[in-house]
Amino acid sequence: MSERQRGLGRGLSALLGENAQEPVAVDATGPAPAGVQRAPIEALKPNPDQPRKIFAKTDLDELTASIRDKGVLQPILVRSQPGEQGVWQIIAGERRWRAAQAARLTQVPIVVREMDDIEVLEVGVIENVQRADLNPMEEANAYAVLMERFGRTQDALAGVVGKSRSHVANTLRLLQLPEAVREHVVRGDLSAGHARALITAPNAEELAARSSPRG
Protein backbone atom coordinates (compact mmCIF):
# COMPACT_ATOMS: atom_id res chain seq x y z
CA MET A 1 0.00 0.00 0.00
CA SER A 2 1.39 3.42 -0.97
CA GLU A 3 2.06 6.26 1.47
CA ARG A 4 -0.78 8.27 -0.03
CA GLN A 5 -3.22 5.35 0.29
CA ARG A 6 -2.23 4.91 3.94
CA GLY A 7 -2.81 8.62 4.47
CA LEU A 8 -6.27 8.72 2.95
CA GLY A 9 -8.12 8.43 6.23
CA ARG A 10 -6.16 11.25 7.83
CA GLY A 11 -7.88 13.93 5.79
CA LEU A 12 -6.55 17.28 4.60
CA SER A 13 -3.34 17.34 6.64
CA ALA A 14 -2.26 14.03 5.09
CA LEU A 15 -2.76 15.37 1.59
CA LEU A 16 -0.92 18.62 2.29
CA GLY A 17 2.01 16.74 3.83
CA GLU A 18 2.96 15.87 7.38
CA ASN A 19 4.95 19.07 7.83
CA ALA A 20 2.45 21.42 6.21
CA GLN A 21 1.56 24.42 8.28
CA GLU A 22 -2.00 25.56 8.78
CA PRO A 23 -2.72 28.69 6.68
CA VAL A 24 -1.55 31.77 8.53
CA ALA A 25 -3.06 35.23 8.71
CA VAL A 26 -1.38 37.68 6.37
CA ASP A 27 -0.96 41.39 7.00
CA ALA A 28 -2.19 43.00 3.79
CA THR A 29 0.37 45.80 4.05
CA GLY A 30 3.33 44.10 5.75
CA PRO A 31 5.86 41.53 4.53
CA ALA A 32 4.58 38.04 3.73
CA PRO A 33 5.23 35.35 6.40
CA ALA A 34 7.62 32.48 5.70
CA GLY A 35 6.23 30.14 3.05
CA VAL A 36 3.83 32.78 1.73
CA GLN A 37 4.46 34.81 -1.42
CA ARG A 38 2.47 37.43 -3.26
CA ALA A 39 1.36 36.82 -6.84
CA PRO A 40 -0.39 38.97 -9.46
CA ILE A 41 -4.09 38.18 -9.26
CA GLU A 42 -4.24 37.55 -13.02
CA ALA A 43 -1.58 34.82 -12.65
CA LEU A 44 -4.05 32.61 -10.76
CA LYS A 45 -6.45 30.34 -12.64
CA PRO A 46 -9.36 28.32 -11.23
CA ASN A 47 -9.16 24.54 -11.30
CA PRO A 48 -11.64 23.20 -13.91
CA ASP A 49 -12.24 20.20 -11.64
CA GLN A 50 -13.11 22.36 -8.63
CA PRO A 51 -16.08 20.57 -7.00
CA ARG A 52 -17.80 23.83 -6.09
CA LYS A 53 -19.52 25.34 -9.12
CA ILE A 54 -21.95 27.78 -7.47
CA PHE A 55 -20.83 30.78 -5.42
CA ALA A 56 -23.69 32.55 -3.65
CA LYS A 57 -23.72 36.24 -4.61
CA THR A 58 -24.59 37.44 -1.10
CA ASP A 59 -21.70 35.52 0.47
CA LEU A 60 -19.32 36.69 -2.26
CA ASP A 61 -20.41 40.31 -1.82
CA GLU A 62 -19.80 40.11 1.93
CA LEU A 63 -16.35 38.61 1.42
CA THR A 64 -15.54 41.25 -1.20
CA ALA A 65 -16.39 44.01 1.26
CA SER A 66 -14.21 42.39 3.93
CA ILE A 67 -11.28 41.98 1.52
CA ARG A 68 -11.65 45.55 0.31
CA ASP A 69 -11.33 46.66 3.93
CA LYS A 70 -8.73 44.23 5.30
CA GLY A 71 -7.22 42.43 2.32
CA VAL A 72 -6.91 38.66 1.83
CA LEU A 73 -5.96 37.42 5.29
CA GLN A 74 -5.65 33.71 4.46
CA PRO A 75 -3.30 32.70 1.63
CA ILE A 76 -4.71 30.93 -1.41
CA LEU A 77 -3.36 27.40 -1.89
CA VAL A 78 -2.02 26.89 -5.43
CA ARG A 79 0.13 24.64 -7.59
CA SER A 80 2.02 25.35 -10.81
CA GLN A 81 -0.43 25.43 -13.71
CA PRO A 82 0.43 22.38 -15.85
CA GLY A 83 2.05 23.53 -19.09
CA GLU A 84 2.00 27.27 -18.28
CA GLN A 85 5.03 28.94 -16.77
CA GLY A 86 4.35 31.69 -14.24
CA VAL A 87 0.71 30.67 -13.86
CA TRP A 88 -0.78 29.17 -10.71
CA GLN A 89 -3.78 26.84 -10.50
CA ILE A 90 -5.96 27.32 -7.44
CA ILE A 91 -6.20 24.27 -5.19
CA ALA A 92 -8.16 25.88 -2.35
CA GLY A 93 -9.42 29.44 -2.02
CA GLU A 94 -11.23 30.18 -5.29
CA ARG A 95 -13.91 32.14 -3.42
CA ARG A 96 -11.21 34.42 -1.92
CA TRP A 97 -9.69 34.87 -5.38
CA ARG A 98 -13.06 35.80 -6.90
CA ALA A 99 -13.76 38.26 -4.10
CA ALA A 100 -10.26 39.75 -4.42
CA GLN A 101 -10.93 40.34 -8.12
CA ALA A 102 -14.22 42.04 -7.30
CA ALA A 103 -12.38 44.18 -4.73
CA ARG A 104 -9.92 45.16 -7.51
CA LEU A 105 -6.83 43.83 -5.74
CA THR A 106 -3.77 43.47 -7.95
CA GLN A 107 -1.94 40.89 -5.80
CA VAL A 108 -2.95 38.07 -3.46
CA PRO A 109 -0.97 35.96 -0.97
CA ILE A 110 -0.37 32.38 -2.08
CA VAL A 111 1.15 29.19 -0.69
CA VAL A 112 2.54 26.82 -3.31
CA ARG A 113 2.14 23.04 -3.05
CA GLU A 114 3.05 20.64 -5.82
CA MET A 115 0.23 18.09 -6.12
CA ASP A 116 -1.05 15.75 -8.78
CA ASP A 117 -4.58 15.91 -10.16
CA ILE A 118 -6.09 13.45 -7.69
CA GLU A 119 -4.58 15.22 -4.68
CA VAL A 120 -5.91 18.57 -5.95
CA LEU A 121 -9.41 17.16 -6.37
CA GLU A 122 -9.32 15.47 -2.97
CA VAL A 123 -8.26 18.71 -1.27
CA GLY A 124 -11.08 20.55 -3.04
CA VAL A 125 -13.63 17.96 -1.95
CA ILE A 126 -12.38 17.87 1.65
CA GLU A 127 -12.21 21.64 2.02
CA ASN A 128 -15.72 22.18 0.70
CA VAL A 129 -17.38 19.18 2.37
CA GLN A 130 -15.89 20.03 5.77
CA ARG A 131 -17.15 23.60 5.44
CA ALA A 132 -20.53 22.43 4.06
CA ASP A 133 -19.92 24.65 1.01
CA LEU A 134 -21.07 22.12 -1.59
CA ASN A 135 -24.69 21.53 -2.48
CA PRO A 136 -25.59 17.80 -2.51
CA MET A 137 -25.29 17.51 -6.29
CA GLU A 138 -21.83 19.11 -6.33
CA GLU A 139 -20.79 16.70 -3.59
CA ALA A 140 -22.18 13.72 -5.53
CA ASN A 141 -20.44 14.78 -8.75
CA ALA A 142 -17.12 15.23 -6.93
CA TYR A 143 -17.37 11.74 -5.43
CA ALA A 144 -18.18 10.32 -8.86
CA VAL A 145 -15.12 11.96 -10.43
CA LEU A 146 -12.86 10.59 -7.70
CA MET A 147 -14.26 7.11 -8.29
CA GLU A 148 -14.45 7.10 -12.09
CA ARG A 149 -11.28 8.99 -12.99
CA PHE A 150 -9.05 8.09 -10.08
CA GLY A 151 -10.31 4.68 -8.95
CA ARG A 152 -11.31 5.65 -5.42
CA THR A 153 -13.64 3.27 -3.57
CA GLN A 154 -16.54 4.41 -1.40
CA ASP A 155 -14.61 3.30 1.68
CA ALA A 156 -11.58 5.38 0.66
CA LEU A 157 -13.78 8.40 -0.06
CA ALA A 158 -15.42 8.10 3.34
CA GLY A 159 -11.99 8.14 4.97
CA VAL A 160 -10.85 11.17 2.97
CA VAL A 161 -13.84 13.39 3.71
CA GLY A 162 -14.53 12.18 7.24
CA LYS A 163 -18.02 10.90 6.40
CA SER A 164 -19.57 7.47 6.81
CA ARG A 165 -19.60 5.07 3.88
CA SER A 166 -23.41 5.16 3.91
CA HIS A 167 -23.30 8.97 3.54
CA VAL A 168 -21.06 8.63 0.49
CA ALA A 169 -23.27 5.90 -1.00
CA ASN A 170 -26.48 7.85 -0.40
CA THR A 171 -24.98 11.01 -1.86
CA LEU A 172 -23.89 9.13 -5.00
CA ARG A 173 -27.45 7.82 -5.42
CA LEU A 174 -28.56 11.37 -6.21
CA LEU A 175 -26.88 11.00 -9.60
CA GLN A 176 -29.66 8.55 -10.55
CA LEU A 177 -32.18 11.40 -10.50
CA PRO A 178 -33.50 13.02 -13.69
CA GLU A 179 -31.75 16.28 -14.54
CA ALA A 180 -34.85 18.36 -13.77
CA VAL A 181 -35.00 16.93 -10.24
CA ARG A 182 -31.28 17.53 -9.75
CA GLU A 183 -31.86 21.22 -10.50
CA HIS A 184 -34.33 21.44 -7.61
CA VAL A 185 -31.64 20.01 -5.31
CA VAL A 186 -29.00 22.44 -6.61
CA ARG A 187 -31.30 25.41 -5.97
CA GLY A 188 -32.05 24.17 -2.47
CA ASP A 189 -35.75 23.69 -3.20
CA LEU A 190 -35.54 19.95 -2.49
CA SER A 191 -33.47 18.32 0.25
CA ALA A 192 -31.17 15.40 -0.50
CA GLY A 193 -33.37 13.12 1.60
CA HIS A 194 -36.56 14.08 -0.23
CA ALA A 195 -34.78 13.79 -3.56
CA ARG A 196 -33.57 10.25 -2.82
CA ALA A 197 -37.16 9.23 -2.12
CA LEU A 198 -37.97 10.16 -5.75
CA ILE A 199 -35.26 8.02 -7.36
CA THR A 200 -37.61 5.13 -8.13
CA ALA A 201 -40.74 7.24 -8.64
CA PRO A 202 -42.05 7.08 -12.23
CA ASN A 203 -43.26 10.70 -11.97
CA ALA A 204 -40.23 12.07 -10.11
CA GLU A 205 -40.11 15.36 -12.05
CA GLU A 206 -43.78 16.09 -11.37
CA LEU A 207 -43.43 15.29 -7.66
CA ALA A 208 -40.31 17.44 -7.37
CA ALA A 209 -42.08 20.37 -9.02
CA ARG A 210 -44.96 20.06 -6.57
CA SER A 211 -42.57 20.02 -3.61
CA SER A 212 -40.62 23.03 -4.83
CA PRO A 213 -41.71 26.50 -3.63
CA ARG A 214 -40.99 27.71 -7.17
CA GLY A 215 -43.34 25.12 -8.64
Short mmCIF file of C-alpha atoms in Angstrom, two decimals, residues 20-27 30-40 72-78 107-113:
data_model
loop_
_atom_site.label_atom_id
_atom_site.label_comp_id
_atom_site.label_asym_id
_atom_site.label_seq_id
_atom_site.Cartn_x
_atom_site.Cartn_y
_atom_site.Cartn_z
CA ALA A 20 2.45 21.42 6.21
CA GLN A 21 1.56 24.42 8.28
CA GLU A 22 -2.00 25.56 8.78
CA PRO A 23 -2.72 28.69 6.68
CA VAL A 24 -1.55 31.77 8.53
CA ALA A 25 -3.06 35.23 8.71
CA VAL A 26 -1.38 37.68 6.37
CA ASP A 27 -0.96 41.39 7.00
CA GLY A 30 3.33 44.10 5.75
CA PRO A 31 5.86 41.53 4.53
CA ALA A 32 4.58 38.04 3.73
CA PRO A 33 5.23 35.35 6.40
CA ALA A 34 7.62 32.48 5.70
CA GLY A 35 6.23 30.14 3.05
CA VAL A 36 3.83 32.78 1.73
CA GLN A 37 4.46 34.81 -1.42
CA ARG A 38 2.47 37.43 -3.26
CA ALA A 39 1.36 36.82 -6.84
CA PRO A 40 -0.39 38.97 -9.46
CA VAL A 72 -6.91 38.66 1.83
CA LEU A 73 -5.96 37.42 5.29
CA GLN A 74 -5.65 33.71 4.46
CA PRO A 75 -3.30 32.70 1.63
CA ILE A 76 -4.71 30.93 -1.41
CA LEU A 77 -3.36 27.40 -1.89
CA VAL A 78 -2.02 26.89 -5.43
CA GLN A 107 -1.94 40.89 -5.80
CA VAL A 108 -2.95 38.07 -3.46
CA PRO A 109 -0.97 35.96 -0.97
CA ILE A 110 -0.37 32.38 -2.08
CA VAL A 111 1.15 29.19 -0.69
CA VAL A 112 2.54 26.82 -3.31
CA ARG A 113 2.14 23.04 -3.05
#
